[in-house]
Amino acid sequence: MAAIEASKSSTPLLKDELDIVIPTIRNLDFLEMWRPFFQPYHLIIVQDGDPSRTIKVPEGFDYELYNRNDINKILGPKASCISFKDSACRCFGYMVSKKKYIFTIDDDCFVAKDPSGKEINALEQHIKNLLSPSTPFFFNTLYDPYRDGADFVRGYPFSLREGVPTAVSHGLWLNIPDYDAPTQLVKPRERNTRYVDAVMTIPKGTLFPMCGMNLGFNRELIGPAMYFGLMGDGQPIGRYDDMWAGWCTKVICDHLGLGIKTGLPYIWHSKASNPFVNLKKEYKGIYWQEELIPFFQSATLSKECTTVQKCYLELAKQVKAKLGKVDDYFNKLADAMVTWIEAWDELNPSGASTELANGSTK
Amino acid sequence: MSQISINHDEVDIVIGALQLDLKSFMEEWRPVFSLFHLIIVKDPDLKGELEIPAGFNFDLYTKSDIDGVVGSSSNAISFSGYSCRYFGYLMSRKKYIISIDDDCIPARDSAGNFVDAVSQHITNLSTPATPFFFNTLYDPFCKGADFVRGYPFSLRSGVDCGLSCGLWLNLADLDAPTQALKPELRNTRYVDAVLTVPARTMMPVSGINIGFNRELVGPALLPAFRLAKEGNLRWETVEDIWTGMCVKVVCDQLRLGVKSGLPYVWRKERGDAIESLKKEWEGVKLMEDVVPFFQSLRLSTSAATAEDCLSEIAAVVKEQLAPANPVFARAAETMVEWVKLWKRVQTQ
């Protein structure tokens, strides 16, 4: 019942337990604005595009940087599962990290202000979200009951008030909203100005479109599910990387009894990508989505899937069996999903495949 | 929120009067209530005359009206206390019903503006709901928002909204143990969102501030789950929680939506959580059985109306829950009687 204390001083920094993963093809100037909040942390920069370019990291940040040559060197033939010329390459950062938590952010996302004008420490809010339980089994109408000033409402069974571990914290964006290309074309001037002061758990059995722009997750709990797919160069689709990861992650979280939260924190999304370019990337996805959603909605995993890797591999089999006929892309994607897990296990030989304490699946 | 033009003839505001003096309540709501037809139902156990200020268009129902209509079913169905409002739902012929507890007054939003809760409920009820996929920007039909990237296009027309669940500032709808443990806790957070509660996700519906589409789900808003020591404070009841879950099951079955969030009302201080806890704690315990029951409830494909759904729910309650506790047996009986009563009254 008791909410965790929300005062700034009592949210742990987790500076040795959290990596910030940033994909970039341009520059990292945006880090200057984030400096007060990000400087204590280790950064993993995944440089997309031309590896001969030098990406300058602002002074004073502790970081490791990987370009395409590094990715090829480290993964060898398995590097084929990591996208090129797409921010989906960021998941390489998840794989090489050795930390418990990951926060990932796009290089066109800046610090937002709350309605009182105060700058929002997005990372701190993600940490709060990840360190407090989720409540996927019964919807709390006052949203996150563990937040300061909130609680479970009348009618919420006490047996469900302990919640489950939170695997993912999905943040939102003010200013340029995360719309698909058709919506962007119809509403080029729309800006998200509504600050919704809530965090909530996405209920079990419900899918959502996950956005990778402002995302935190517990790498130990769910890391291997966060594969951002085959996008970009040589691929028939783009801008579905984070959503693909989100649907796989949600199915697996539902199966393993883990929670996903959405809502705060907000960041300020500054750059509107070109809607015509986006339309070309998304075009096939808009049709394929209609098959993907029923697929994920009805996906079930067997009781033997007690680790994230096992869940993911079973999902990959199902992708091949059921989506292969939609397009050959899904056969390649299913293979890449397997390659991803192999690469993950190679780079993370122990600890990351923790079975849940009681091996329970719901 | 987007402005919808409201046809006032389509709305009834139903007030269950659990206290005699409605003057301050109605004065606070006058800017809104004076535009609509009201149905005021006096708690049949309340003795004395109601004090209602002038300038409202209303119908008043009291114990004698209830007895007159309900007749022989009065054995099974109790309209005492908070349940008196259900009689108002029974009598209404309008499309939309909004109901607010008589200890709630209009709230103010973060900018200090008066919140027209009725208007917001009607907006919620007359715009589509999206129960089959979660939109991370909440209500996509509200001004300034839309569906996010990744939301399947085939699901973007949404479905009709059957129920709109509002929230409360100041005294939130917490149960007695929770409020007793945190006596100073008040809800000061104004969350500027409406969202659709996903299909097959259960939730505790608070009766304090709701709106519904009577034509779509009317019979499902029923008085059924009466605790042995039920009282006149929300801490001493869970009838609305039971009813709300019936409505959610019905909506899921009929592919209708349930929304939660705005509007807020301001709930005044009333009662003592510890005193209520001493009096009635059974409701809290019963939720342990009620919630899993509704979560696993599956209706047959032939249940195509709210009445059909309720009859099926009642049958399963009788079979599965009634043996454990007489409260459930009574609830099942009451549900059956209510459906009969509803059908009879609606065809008159």
XYZ file of C-alpha atoms in Angstrom, chain A residues 1-3 136-145 147-161 170 172-173 177-180 182-183 187 190-198 200 202-213 239-243 247 262-264 266 282 286 289-290 293 297, chain B residues 1 131-140 142-156 167-168 172-175 177-178 181-182 185-193 195 197-208 234-235 237-241 245 260-262 264 284 287-288 291-292 295:
152
model
C 0.000 0.000 0.000
C 2.704 2.513 0.845
C 3.939 4.615 -2.047
C -0.833 -5.499 -14.887
C -3.591 -7.726 -13.532
C -6.173 -5.156 -12.512
C -6.389 -1.572 -13.690
C -5.988 1.090 -11.016
C -8.105 4.086 -11.930
C -5.741 6.401 -10.059
C -2.923 5.136 -12.250
C 0.403 4.192 -10.632
C -0.509 3.478 -7.001
C 3.559 7.223 -6.810
C 3.629 9.814 -4.125
C 0.114 11.126 -3.535
C -1.612 8.097 -5.065
C -2.710 4.671 -3.916
C -4.894 1.746 -4.836
C -8.573 2.605 -5.133
C -11.519 1.020 -3.334
C -12.202 -2.380 -4.820
C -8.595 -3.199 -5.646
C -7.903 -6.600 -4.067
C -5.201 -6.579 -1.433
C -3.693 -9.759 -2.808
C -2.788 -7.868 -5.994
C -1.286 -4.835 -4.274
C 8.003 3.789 -21.663
C 6.426 10.083 -23.860
C 7.210 13.237 -25.853
C 4.456 13.636 -31.479
C 5.374 10.141 -32.593
C 2.905 9.888 -35.459
C 3.123 7.639 -38.489
C 0.008 9.347 -43.046
C -0.943 11.176 -39.849
C -1.504 17.057 -39.531
C 0.114 19.240 -34.690
C 2.224 19.405 -31.575
C 1.737 17.515 -28.369
C 1.263 20.152 -25.712
C -0.652 18.080 -23.198
C 1.324 17.126 -20.110
C -0.439 14.121 -18.650
C 0.821 13.723 -15.122
C 0.478 9.957 -14.922
C 0.368 3.550 -15.558
C -0.268 -1.470 -19.481
C -2.626 -4.295 -18.586
C -1.805 -7.910 -19.234
C -3.081 -9.080 -22.588
C -3.032 -5.605 -24.087
C -0.612 -4.586 -26.827
C 0.738 -1.110 -27.401
C 3.027 0.642 -29.909
C 6.347 1.026 -28.117
C 8.501 4.002 -29.030
C 12.260 3.762 -28.591
C 12.871 7.510 -28.291
C 10.284 2.707 -38.400
C 8.928 -0.540 -37.064
C 11.993 -1.478 -35.046
C 10.876 -0.307 -31.643
C 7.330 -1.460 -32.202
C 5.216 -6.399 -29.175
C 3.900 4.047 -19.799
C 3.463 7.756 -19.256
C 5.956 10.004 -17.493
C 8.271 13.467 -21.036
C 6.529 2.515 -43.281
C 1.060 -0.338 -42.568
C 0.704 -4.521 -39.236
C -2.792 -5.810 -39.867
C -1.353 -7.491 -34.527
C -2.549 -10.842 -29.763
C -10.884 18.460 -24.539
C -10.354 -1.047 -26.355
C -8.444 -3.349 -28.681
C -5.061 -1.669 -28.687
C -3.562 0.786 -26.240
C -2.844 4.285 -27.531
C 0.109 5.736 -25.655
C -1.158 9.279 -26.223
C -4.406 8.285 -24.512
C -7.645 9.458 -26.136
C -6.842 9.809 -29.857
C -9.394 14.550 -28.330
C -8.112 17.787 -29.824
C -4.346 17.921 -30.150
C -3.941 14.159 -29.992
C -4.147 11.263 -32.402
C -3.210 7.651 -32.807
C 0.515 7.050 -32.483
C 2.824 5.379 -34.947
C 2.176 1.667 -34.858
C -1.525 1.816 -34.084
C -3.207 -0.481 -36.599
C -5.311 1.449 -39.074
C -8.134 -1.074 -39.039
C -8.690 -0.306 -35.354
C -8.758 3.465 -35.691
C -12.255 10.656 -10.997
C -12.135 12.703 -7.781
C -10.192 10.008 -3.539
C -12.205 6.810 -3.670
C -9.859 4.756 -1.542
C -11.089 1.937 0.668
C -8.164 0.555 5.412
C -6.113 2.605 2.938
C -3.659 4.221 7.232
C -3.043 7.512 5.445
C -3.796 11.571 1.865
C -5.768 13.694 -0.557
C -5.736 13.467 -4.312
C -4.296 16.695 -5.649
C -3.071 15.394 -8.962
C -5.121 16.484 -11.970
C -4.313 14.006 -14.723
C -5.382 15.585 -17.986
C -6.329 12.418 -19.846
C -8.252 6.647 -21.872
C -9.660 0.644 -20.465
C -8.568 -2.239 -22.700
C -10.859 -5.136 -23.539
C -10.741 -7.972 -21.015
C -8.982 -5.766 -18.485
C -10.975 -5.496 -15.293
C -11.057 -2.416 -13.116
C -12.836 -1.107 -10.008
C -15.553 1.255 -11.265
C -16.424 3.866 -8.705
C -20.049 4.960 -8.751
C -19.193 8.389 -7.418
C -18.773 4.706 0.109
C -16.267 3.107 2.509
C -20.090 -0.369 0.243
C -18.748 -2.211 -2.751
C -21.992 -2.357 -4.733
C -20.671 -0.068 -7.451
C -17.511 -2.136 -7.817
C -17.402 -5.233 -13.314
C -11.628 6.282 -17.480
C -10.045 9.574 -16.466
C -11.582 13.023 -16.912
C -12.816 15.174 -12.049
C -12.584 -5.521 1.189
C -12.946 -8.490 -3.513
C -10.456 -11.340 -3.273
C -12.087 -9.928 -8.923
C -10.731 -13.324 -10.047
C -11.460 -11.800 -14.693
